[in-house]
Short mmCIF file of C-alpha atoms and ligand atoms in Angstrom, two decimals:
data_model
loop_
_atom_site.label_atom_id
_atom_site.label_comp_id
_atom_site.label_asym_id
_atom_site.label_seq_id
_atom_site.Cartn_x
_atom_site.Cartn_y
_atom_site.Cartn_z
CA MET J 4 -3.38 -38.47 5.50
CA ASN J 5 -6.90 -39.56 5.35
CA ASN J 6 -9.23 -37.95 7.85
CA LYS J 7 -12.73 -36.55 7.43
CA LEU J 8 -11.49 -32.98 7.15
CA CYS J 9 -8.96 -33.84 4.43
CA ALA J 10 -11.75 -35.51 2.48
CA MET J 11 -14.08 -32.53 3.06
CA LEU J 12 -11.55 -30.03 1.74
CA GLY J 13 -9.71 -32.10 -0.86
CA ILE J 14 -6.28 -32.00 0.81
CA ASP J 15 -3.89 -34.68 2.04
CA PHE J 16 -1.93 -32.76 4.70
CA PRO J 17 -4.16 -30.75 7.08
CA LEU J 18 -1.79 -27.83 7.63
CA PHE J 19 -3.78 -24.59 7.46
CA ALA J 20 -1.96 -21.33 6.83
CA PHE J 21 -3.82 -18.15 7.71
CA SER J 22 -2.37 -15.12 5.93
CA HIS J 23 -3.32 -11.61 4.84
CA CYS J 24 -0.99 -12.12 1.89
CA ARG J 25 -2.35 -13.70 -1.28
CA ASP J 26 1.09 -14.99 -2.35
CA VAL J 27 1.37 -17.00 0.87
CA VAL J 28 -2.10 -18.50 0.38
CA VAL J 29 -1.30 -19.57 -3.17
CA ALA J 30 2.16 -20.91 -2.32
CA VAL J 31 0.90 -22.95 0.66
CA SER J 32 -2.02 -24.49 -1.23
CA LYS J 33 0.22 -25.33 -4.18
CA ALA J 34 2.69 -26.98 -1.78
CA GLY J 35 -0.05 -29.28 -0.45
CA GLY J 36 -1.21 -27.30 2.59
CA PHE J 37 -4.40 -25.25 2.82
CA GLY J 38 -4.00 -21.48 2.45
CA VAL J 39 -6.62 -19.26 4.08
CA PHE J 40 -6.84 -15.68 2.93
CA GLY J 41 -7.56 -13.13 5.70
CA ALA J 42 -9.60 -10.27 4.23
CA ALA J 43 -10.64 -8.50 7.44
CA ALA J 44 -8.59 -5.39 6.77
CA MET J 45 -9.87 -4.69 3.27
CA ASP J 46 -13.00 -3.47 1.57
CA THR J 47 -14.98 -5.60 -0.87
CA ALA J 48 -13.41 -4.13 -4.01
CA GLN J 49 -9.90 -4.90 -2.82
CA MET J 50 -10.91 -8.33 -1.57
CA LYS J 51 -12.30 -9.12 -5.03
CA VAL J 52 -9.00 -8.11 -6.66
CA GLU J 53 -7.08 -10.37 -4.27
CA LEU J 54 -9.43 -13.35 -4.69
CA ASP J 55 -9.41 -12.99 -8.49
CA TRP J 56 -5.61 -13.08 -8.34
CA ILE J 57 -5.65 -16.16 -6.11
CA ASP J 58 -8.10 -17.90 -8.47
CA ALA J 59 -5.84 -17.13 -11.42
CA HIS J 60 -2.67 -18.44 -9.75
CA ILE J 61 -3.64 -21.31 -7.46
CA ASP J 62 -3.95 -23.98 -10.18
CA GLY J 63 -7.33 -25.11 -8.87
CA LYS J 64 -5.90 -26.09 -5.46
CA PRO J 65 -8.29 -25.67 -2.51
CA TYR J 66 -8.14 -22.57 -0.33
CA GLY J 67 -10.23 -20.77 2.27
CA LEU J 68 -11.36 -17.26 3.12
CA ASP J 69 -11.42 -15.65 6.57
CA LEU J 70 -13.26 -12.56 7.82
CA ALA J 71 -13.32 -11.01 11.27
CA ILE J 72 -16.88 -9.82 11.80
CA PRO J 73 -16.87 -9.10 15.55
CA GLU J 74 -19.82 -10.11 17.68
CA ASN J 75 -19.06 -7.25 20.07
CA MET J 76 -17.37 -4.03 19.17
CA GLY J 77 -17.12 -0.41 20.35
CA ASN J 78 -19.27 0.94 17.54
CA ARG J 79 -21.68 -1.57 16.10
CA ASP J 80 -24.70 0.21 14.73
CA ASP J 81 -25.75 -0.46 11.18
CA THR J 82 -24.91 2.91 9.66
CA HIS J 83 -22.34 2.84 6.90
CA GLN J 84 -18.92 3.50 8.43
CA THR J 85 -15.69 4.08 6.60
CA LEU J 86 -12.17 4.73 7.82
CA HIS J 87 -12.79 8.48 7.53
CA THR J 88 -16.06 8.55 9.46
CA LEU J 89 -14.46 6.40 12.14
CA LEU J 90 -11.30 8.51 12.32
CA ALA J 91 -13.46 11.59 12.86
CA GLN J 92 -14.92 9.93 15.98
CA ILE J 93 -11.49 9.39 17.61
CA PRO J 94 -10.75 11.84 20.45
CA ASP J 95 -7.98 14.39 19.81
CA THR J 96 -6.18 13.22 22.95
CA HIS J 97 -5.57 9.83 21.33
CA LYS J 98 -4.57 11.25 17.95
CA GLN J 99 -2.15 13.59 19.72
CA PHE J 100 -0.68 10.71 21.71
CA MET J 101 -0.16 8.76 18.50
CA ASP J 102 1.63 11.73 16.95
CA GLU J 103 3.79 12.21 20.06
CA VAL J 104 4.90 8.57 20.05
CA LEU J 105 5.75 8.82 16.36
CA THR J 106 7.58 12.14 16.51
CA SER J 107 9.60 10.98 19.53
CA HIS J 108 11.01 8.36 17.12
CA GLY J 109 11.72 10.87 14.37
CA VAL J 110 8.68 9.89 12.26
CA ASN J 111 7.09 12.58 10.09
CA THR J 112 3.37 12.30 10.85
CA ALA J 113 2.31 14.32 7.79
CA THR J 114 3.48 11.73 5.23
CA PRO J 115 0.52 10.26 3.30
CA VAL J 116 0.02 6.49 3.73
CA ARG J 117 -2.48 3.92 2.52
CA ALA J 118 -4.24 4.00 5.89
CA ASP J 119 -5.41 7.53 4.98
CA GLU J 120 -7.54 6.24 2.09
CA ASP J 121 -11.26 6.02 2.79
CA ARG J 122 -12.88 2.58 2.63
CA GLY J 123 -15.28 0.27 4.44
CA ILE J 124 -14.05 -2.53 6.71
CA SER J 125 -15.55 -5.96 7.34
CA HIS J 126 -16.13 -5.18 11.01
CA PHE J 127 -19.38 -3.48 9.97
CA LEU J 128 -22.40 -5.42 8.89
CA ASP J 129 -23.03 -3.70 5.57
CA THR J 130 -19.46 -4.25 4.37
CA ALA J 131 -19.41 -7.73 5.89
CA MET J 132 -22.57 -8.68 3.97
CA GLU J 133 -20.99 -7.53 0.70
CA GLN J 134 -17.81 -9.44 1.52
CA VAL J 135 -19.70 -12.64 2.30
CA GLU J 136 -21.54 -12.39 -1.02
CA GLU J 137 -18.35 -11.62 -2.94
CA GLY J 138 -16.39 -14.35 -1.16
CA LEU J 139 -18.97 -16.96 -2.10
CA ARG J 140 -18.60 -16.04 -5.79
CA HIS J 141 -15.10 -17.54 -5.62
CA PRO J 142 -14.27 -21.27 -5.39
CA ILE J 143 -13.46 -21.14 -1.67
CA ARG J 144 -13.63 -24.48 0.15
CA LEU J 145 -13.91 -23.12 3.70
CA PHE J 146 -15.31 -19.82 5.01
CA VAL J 147 -14.05 -18.85 8.46
CA ASN J 148 -14.91 -16.06 10.87
CA ALA J 149 -13.11 -14.77 13.95
CA LEU J 150 -14.14 -12.65 16.96
CA GLY J 151 -17.25 -14.42 18.15
CA LEU J 152 -20.47 -15.70 16.60
CA PRO J 153 -20.77 -14.62 12.98
CA PRO J 154 -23.98 -12.97 11.82
CA LYS J 155 -26.70 -15.39 10.68
CA PHE J 156 -26.28 -14.40 7.04
CA PHE J 157 -22.66 -15.65 7.11
CA ILE J 158 -23.81 -19.18 7.96
CA GLU J 159 -26.99 -19.18 5.87
CA LYS J 160 -25.38 -17.91 2.68
CA SER J 161 -22.40 -20.25 3.03
CA LYS J 162 -24.69 -23.24 3.58
CA ALA J 163 -26.78 -22.27 0.55
CA ALA J 164 -23.57 -22.16 -1.51
CA GLY J 165 -22.43 -25.53 -0.13
CA VAL J 166 -19.32 -24.03 1.52
CA PRO J 167 -18.41 -25.36 4.99
CA THR J 168 -17.92 -22.71 7.68
CA GLY J 169 -15.36 -22.41 10.43
CA ALA J 170 -14.91 -20.24 13.51
CA LEU J 171 -12.05 -19.41 15.84
CA VAL J 172 -12.75 -20.00 19.53
CA GLY J 173 -10.76 -19.52 22.73
CA SER J 174 -12.95 -21.49 25.13
CA ARG J 175 -15.04 -24.66 25.17
CA GLU J 176 -18.21 -22.63 25.80
CA HIS J 177 -17.57 -20.64 22.65
CA ALA J 178 -16.99 -23.85 20.68
CA LEU J 179 -20.41 -25.15 21.74
CA ARG J 180 -22.13 -21.88 20.83
CA GLN J 181 -20.57 -21.95 17.37
CA ILE J 182 -21.68 -25.53 16.75
CA GLU J 183 -25.18 -24.72 17.97
CA ALA J 184 -25.27 -21.78 15.55
CA GLY J 185 -24.43 -24.12 12.65
CA ILE J 186 -20.64 -23.75 12.23
CA ASP J 187 -19.01 -26.86 10.72
CA VAL J 188 -15.32 -26.65 11.74
CA ILE J 189 -13.93 -25.34 15.03
CA VAL J 190 -10.51 -23.71 15.25
CA ALA J 191 -9.48 -24.01 18.91
CA GLN J 192 -7.01 -21.18 19.27
CA GLY J 193 -4.92 -21.01 22.42
CA ASN J 194 -3.29 -18.18 24.26
CA GLU J 195 0.09 -18.63 22.52
CA ALA J 196 -1.40 -17.52 19.20
CA GLY J 197 -0.61 -14.43 17.21
CA ALA J 198 -3.21 -11.62 17.21
CA HIS J 199 -6.54 -11.92 19.11
CA CYS J 200 -6.43 -14.72 21.62
CA GLY J 201 -7.97 -15.86 24.86
CA GLU J 202 -6.46 -16.98 28.13
CA VAL J 203 -6.27 -20.76 27.87
CA SER J 204 -3.17 -22.37 26.33
CA THR J 205 -3.50 -24.58 23.26
CA MET J 206 -2.28 -27.60 25.26
CA VAL J 207 -5.32 -27.32 27.55
CA LEU J 208 -7.89 -25.72 25.25
CA LEU J 209 -7.66 -28.33 22.50
CA PRO J 210 -8.56 -31.39 24.61
CA GLU J 211 -11.20 -29.31 26.43
CA VAL J 212 -12.86 -28.36 23.15
CA VAL J 213 -12.63 -31.87 21.68
CA ARG J 214 -14.04 -33.41 24.86
CA THR J 215 -16.84 -30.86 25.12
CA LEU J 216 -17.92 -31.25 21.51
CA ARG J 217 -17.86 -35.05 21.59
CA ALA J 218 -19.83 -35.07 24.86
CA SER J 219 -22.43 -32.86 23.19
CA GLY J 220 -22.80 -35.36 20.36
CA SER J 221 -20.96 -33.21 17.80
CA ASP J 222 -18.35 -34.85 15.59
CA ALA J 223 -17.30 -31.55 14.01
CA PRO J 224 -13.64 -31.40 13.00
CA VAL J 225 -11.43 -29.41 15.36
CA LEU J 226 -8.26 -27.64 14.28
CA ALA J 227 -5.57 -26.80 16.82
CA ALA J 228 -4.20 -23.25 16.66
CA GLY J 229 -1.73 -21.23 18.65
CA GLY J 230 2.00 -21.77 18.90
CA ILE J 231 2.19 -24.58 16.33
CA ALA J 232 5.39 -23.76 14.49
CA THR J 233 6.71 -27.29 13.87
CA GLY J 234 5.45 -30.58 12.47
CA GLN J 235 6.13 -32.27 15.81
CA GLN J 236 3.68 -29.88 17.48
CA MET J 237 1.18 -30.57 14.72
CA ALA J 238 1.53 -34.32 15.30
CA ALA J 239 1.11 -33.83 19.05
CA ALA J 240 -2.06 -31.80 18.48
CA MET J 241 -3.47 -34.50 16.22
CA LEU J 242 -2.69 -37.17 18.80
CA MET J 243 -4.68 -35.04 21.25
CA GLY J 244 -7.71 -35.14 18.98
CA ALA J 245 -7.20 -32.35 16.45
CA ASP J 246 -8.01 -32.96 12.80
CA GLY J 247 -5.21 -30.64 11.69
CA ALA J 248 -3.20 -27.55 12.60
CA TRP J 249 -4.21 -23.94 11.91
CA THR J 250 -1.20 -21.64 11.86
CA GLY J 251 -0.48 -17.94 11.31
CA SER J 252 2.82 -16.72 12.72
CA ALA J 253 4.95 -19.28 10.87
CA TRP J 254 4.21 -17.60 7.51
CA LEU J 255 4.90 -14.00 8.49
CA PRO J 256 8.66 -14.13 7.80
CA SER J 257 8.32 -16.36 4.70
CA THR J 258 9.80 -15.24 1.40
CA GLU J 259 6.33 -14.74 -0.12
CA SER J 260 4.98 -12.73 2.81
CA SER J 261 4.28 -9.04 2.22
CA VAL J 262 5.27 -8.13 5.79
CA HIS J 263 7.74 -5.21 5.71
CA PRO J 264 11.37 -6.42 5.51
CA ALA J 265 12.30 -4.57 8.71
CA VAL J 266 9.42 -6.30 10.53
CA LYS J 267 10.52 -9.67 9.14
CA GLN J 268 14.01 -9.04 10.55
CA ARG J 269 12.54 -8.32 13.98
CA LEU J 270 10.35 -11.43 13.80
CA ILE J 271 13.23 -13.68 12.83
CA ALA J 272 15.31 -12.30 15.71
CA ALA J 273 12.43 -12.64 18.21
CA ARG J 274 12.37 -15.22 20.99
CA SER J 275 9.19 -16.72 22.38
CA ARG J 276 9.27 -14.17 25.25
CA ASP J 277 9.30 -11.20 22.91
CA THR J 278 5.52 -11.07 22.46
CA ILE J 279 2.95 -9.33 24.64
CA ARG J 280 -0.83 -9.60 24.94
CA SER J 281 -2.11 -6.07 24.78
CA ARG J 282 -5.04 -3.97 23.61
CA ALA J 283 -2.55 -1.53 22.06
CA MET J 284 -2.83 -2.99 18.57
CA THR J 285 -6.56 -3.31 17.89
CA GLY J 286 -8.44 -2.37 21.04
CA LYS J 287 -9.11 -6.06 21.82
CA THR J 288 -6.52 -8.20 23.55
CA ALA J 289 -4.11 -9.45 20.91
CA ARG J 290 -0.66 -11.05 21.05
CA GLN J 291 1.94 -8.99 19.24
CA LEU J 292 5.66 -8.38 19.03
CA LYS J 293 6.87 -6.18 21.90
CA SER J 294 7.80 -2.74 20.58
CA ASP J 295 7.89 0.91 21.59
CA TRP J 296 4.37 1.28 20.13
CA ASN J 297 2.69 -1.14 22.53
CA ALA J 298 5.01 -0.09 25.38
CA ALA J 299 3.84 3.53 24.97
CA TRP J 300 0.13 2.59 25.06
CA GLU J 301 0.73 0.34 28.06
CA GLY J 302 2.82 3.06 29.76
CA LYS J 303 1.99 5.69 32.39
CA ASP J 304 1.41 8.53 29.90
CA SER J 305 -1.06 6.55 27.80
CA PRO J 306 -4.56 8.04 27.39
CA GLY J 307 -5.89 4.45 27.56
CA PHE J 308 -6.92 2.08 24.80
CA LEU J 309 -9.79 2.85 22.47
CA PRO J 310 -12.25 0.06 21.70
CA MET J 311 -12.07 -1.79 18.41
CA PRO J 312 -12.04 -0.57 15.64
CA TYR J 313 -10.69 2.84 16.70
CA GLN J 314 -7.44 1.65 18.28
CA HIS J 315 -6.77 -0.49 15.20
CA ILE J 316 -7.21 2.52 12.92
CA LEU J 317 -4.61 4.49 14.88
CA THR J 318 -2.19 1.54 14.97
CA ASP J 319 -2.55 0.86 11.27
CA ARG J 320 -1.74 4.45 10.42
CA ALA J 321 1.13 4.69 12.92
CA LEU J 322 2.80 1.49 11.75
CA GLN J 323 2.55 2.45 8.09
CA LEU J 324 4.15 5.80 8.91
CA ALA J 325 6.89 4.08 10.92
CA GLU J 326 7.61 1.65 8.07
CA LYS J 327 7.84 4.51 5.58
CA SER J 328 10.16 6.32 7.92
CA VAL J 329 12.42 3.25 8.17
CA ASP J 330 12.42 3.10 4.36
CA GLY J 331 13.55 6.72 4.37
CA GLY J 332 16.55 5.81 6.53
CA ASN J 333 15.21 6.64 10.01
CA GLU J 334 16.72 3.86 12.17
CA GLN J 335 14.94 5.12 15.30
CA ALA J 336 11.56 4.14 13.85
CA ARG J 337 12.52 0.44 13.82
CA ALA J 338 11.82 0.23 17.55
CA LEU J 339 8.15 1.07 16.89
CA LEU J 340 7.59 -1.75 14.43
CA THR J 341 5.34 -4.55 15.58
CA GLU J 342 3.05 -7.22 14.14
CA GLY J 343 0.46 -9.61 15.50
CA VAL J 344 2.53 -12.69 16.27
CA GLY J 345 2.48 -15.67 18.61
CA GLN J 346 5.01 -17.23 20.95
CA GLY J 347 5.88 -19.84 18.33
CA ILE J 348 7.90 -17.18 16.54
CA GLY J 349 10.74 -18.14 18.90
CA LEU J 350 10.98 -21.41 16.94
CA ILE J 351 11.37 -19.67 13.58
CA ASN J 352 14.82 -18.38 12.83
CA GLU J 353 15.07 -17.89 9.07
CA GLU J 354 13.26 -16.54 6.04
CA THR J 355 12.36 -19.40 3.68
CA SER J 356 9.76 -20.11 1.02
CA CYS J 357 6.28 -21.34 1.91
CA ARG J 358 6.98 -24.54 -0.03
CA ALA J 359 10.02 -25.19 2.16
CA ILE J 360 7.99 -24.48 5.30
CA VAL J 361 5.22 -26.91 4.28
CA GLN J 362 7.89 -29.51 3.51
CA ARG J 363 9.53 -28.92 6.89
CA TYR J 364 6.19 -29.46 8.68
CA ARG J 365 5.69 -32.69 6.71
CA GLU J 366 9.14 -34.05 7.58
CA GLU J 367 8.88 -33.06 11.23
CA PHE J 368 5.42 -34.61 11.37
CA ALA J 369 6.79 -37.88 9.96
CA ASP J 370 9.68 -37.79 12.47
CA ALA J 371 7.23 -37.33 15.32
CA MET J 372 5.11 -40.25 14.16
CA GLU J 373 8.20 -42.47 13.91
CA ARG J 374 9.16 -41.45 17.41
CA PHE J 375 5.66 -42.22 18.58
CA ALA J 376 5.79 -45.67 16.94
CA GLU J 377 9.09 -46.34 18.75
CA ILE J 378 7.68 -45.20 22.08
CA ALA J 379 4.50 -47.18 21.60
CA GLY J 380 6.77 -50.10 20.73
C1 FMN P 8 -0.73 -11.04 11.91
C2 FMN P 8 -1.89 -11.92 12.24
C3 FMN P 8 -3.17 -11.49 11.92
C4 FMN P 8 -4.26 -12.30 12.19
N1 FMN P 8 -5.51 -11.89 11.79
C5 FMN P 8 -6.53 -12.76 11.87
C6 FMN P 8 -7.78 -12.48 11.24
O1 FMN P 8 -7.97 -11.42 10.64
N2 FMN P 8 -8.74 -13.42 11.32
C7 FMN P 8 -8.53 -14.62 11.94
O2 FMN P 8 -9.42 -15.48 11.93
N3 FMN P 8 -7.39 -14.90 12.56
C8 FMN P 8 -6.37 -14.02 12.51
N4 FMN P 8 -5.18 -14.34 13.09
C9 FMN P 8 -5.05 -15.57 13.87
C10 FMN P 8 -4.71 -16.76 12.96
O3 FMN P 8 -5.84 -17.11 12.21
C11 FMN P 8 -4.28 -17.98 13.76
O4 FMN P 8 -5.33 -18.45 14.56
C12 FMN P 8 -3.08 -17.77 14.67
O5 FMN P 8 -2.07 -17.09 13.99
C13 FMN P 8 -2.56 -19.13 15.15
O6 FMN P 8 -1.54 -19.00 16.08
P1 FMN P 8 0.02 -18.86 15.66
O7 FMN P 8 0.16 -17.45 15.23
O8 FMN P 8 0.74 -19.18 16.90
O9 FMN P 8 0.28 -19.83 14.54
C14 FMN P 8 -4.08 -13.54 12.83
C15 FMN P 8 -2.78 -13.96 13.17
C16 FMN P 8 -1.69 -13.17 12.88
C17 FMN P 8 -0.32 -13.68 13.24
#
């Protein structure tokens, strides 16, 4: 395929795979797609370890980096915050509720987990600045941010390093703001998507964003995101004006994915109706697999959601404890397990390698184009 975006990034099939798992990023890029490493949940030191590993294993194939530096958040002053300082600010009522939900499923809340370690997170400007600088020391070909307008330094430093920037948007107004701020590539992410998402479906949002940008004089590439689990959907999105497809959920149950095996099982069994948009996971509205965790926070005994990042800190800890408990043989804890995932998960029914998934998208894409040629006659 030969569009402007492919030329910009040095790829021939514009299938973008967002993942928090370095193995997925490497496998997708090596298979001819474009892996994008999501580093939002880690501090700079860990991000460096992961990017060094990617650089050593990706055989020089192009890849991208993604942060989630929120424009608006519950606590957004510039003091240095770490998981421990943030945890100390969470009301006891909410910590107690977390413990009650866990113990009602037989989970031992005293078990140490990785979420207990103290570290900075990219939601805060000081850590985000470090991460931007570290990210740009690696051969990334695209630097993306989610959750609103990125800080100026994100765009300025990327431009100085010659790295194109991207941003996720859920409305045409947001797309325009991002372009005006200097972002190069727009990811139009619809309501079907896994994790944070807006209210407009991909089918409507994509043409709205493309039309709005072109009317404004911008020819910035637009990627379609949200619910795209097959090559036919990718082809449809490109016929509607997208320059490629940006995907996330499709890679969660892949062989290379580091998602817990019990979560993978639940994802593979899930139908498209088994997701819910809720603030229970991060404090901002995010699509996730329905589970007893989000049901409890949505339920009548809930103390209410905390704003980001506090709710996310509780969820992270609770899910790690639940996974450990499942590992220890507690079957009851399985019902708590959840993951950010989109409605497209209903189209994914097996665990296969990333290479096989990229190949499937390619074949389905080709089938769709043949079908289109027949229809167009
Ligand atoms: C588990 C999970 C975590 C995500 N975290 C982020 C993130 O940190 N930053 C980001 O830009 N997008 C994130 N996303 C959204 C993806 O980048 C992508 O837009 C979305 O998955 C596309 O919709 P789909 O899941 O239907 O393919 C996440 C998605 C999932 C499934």
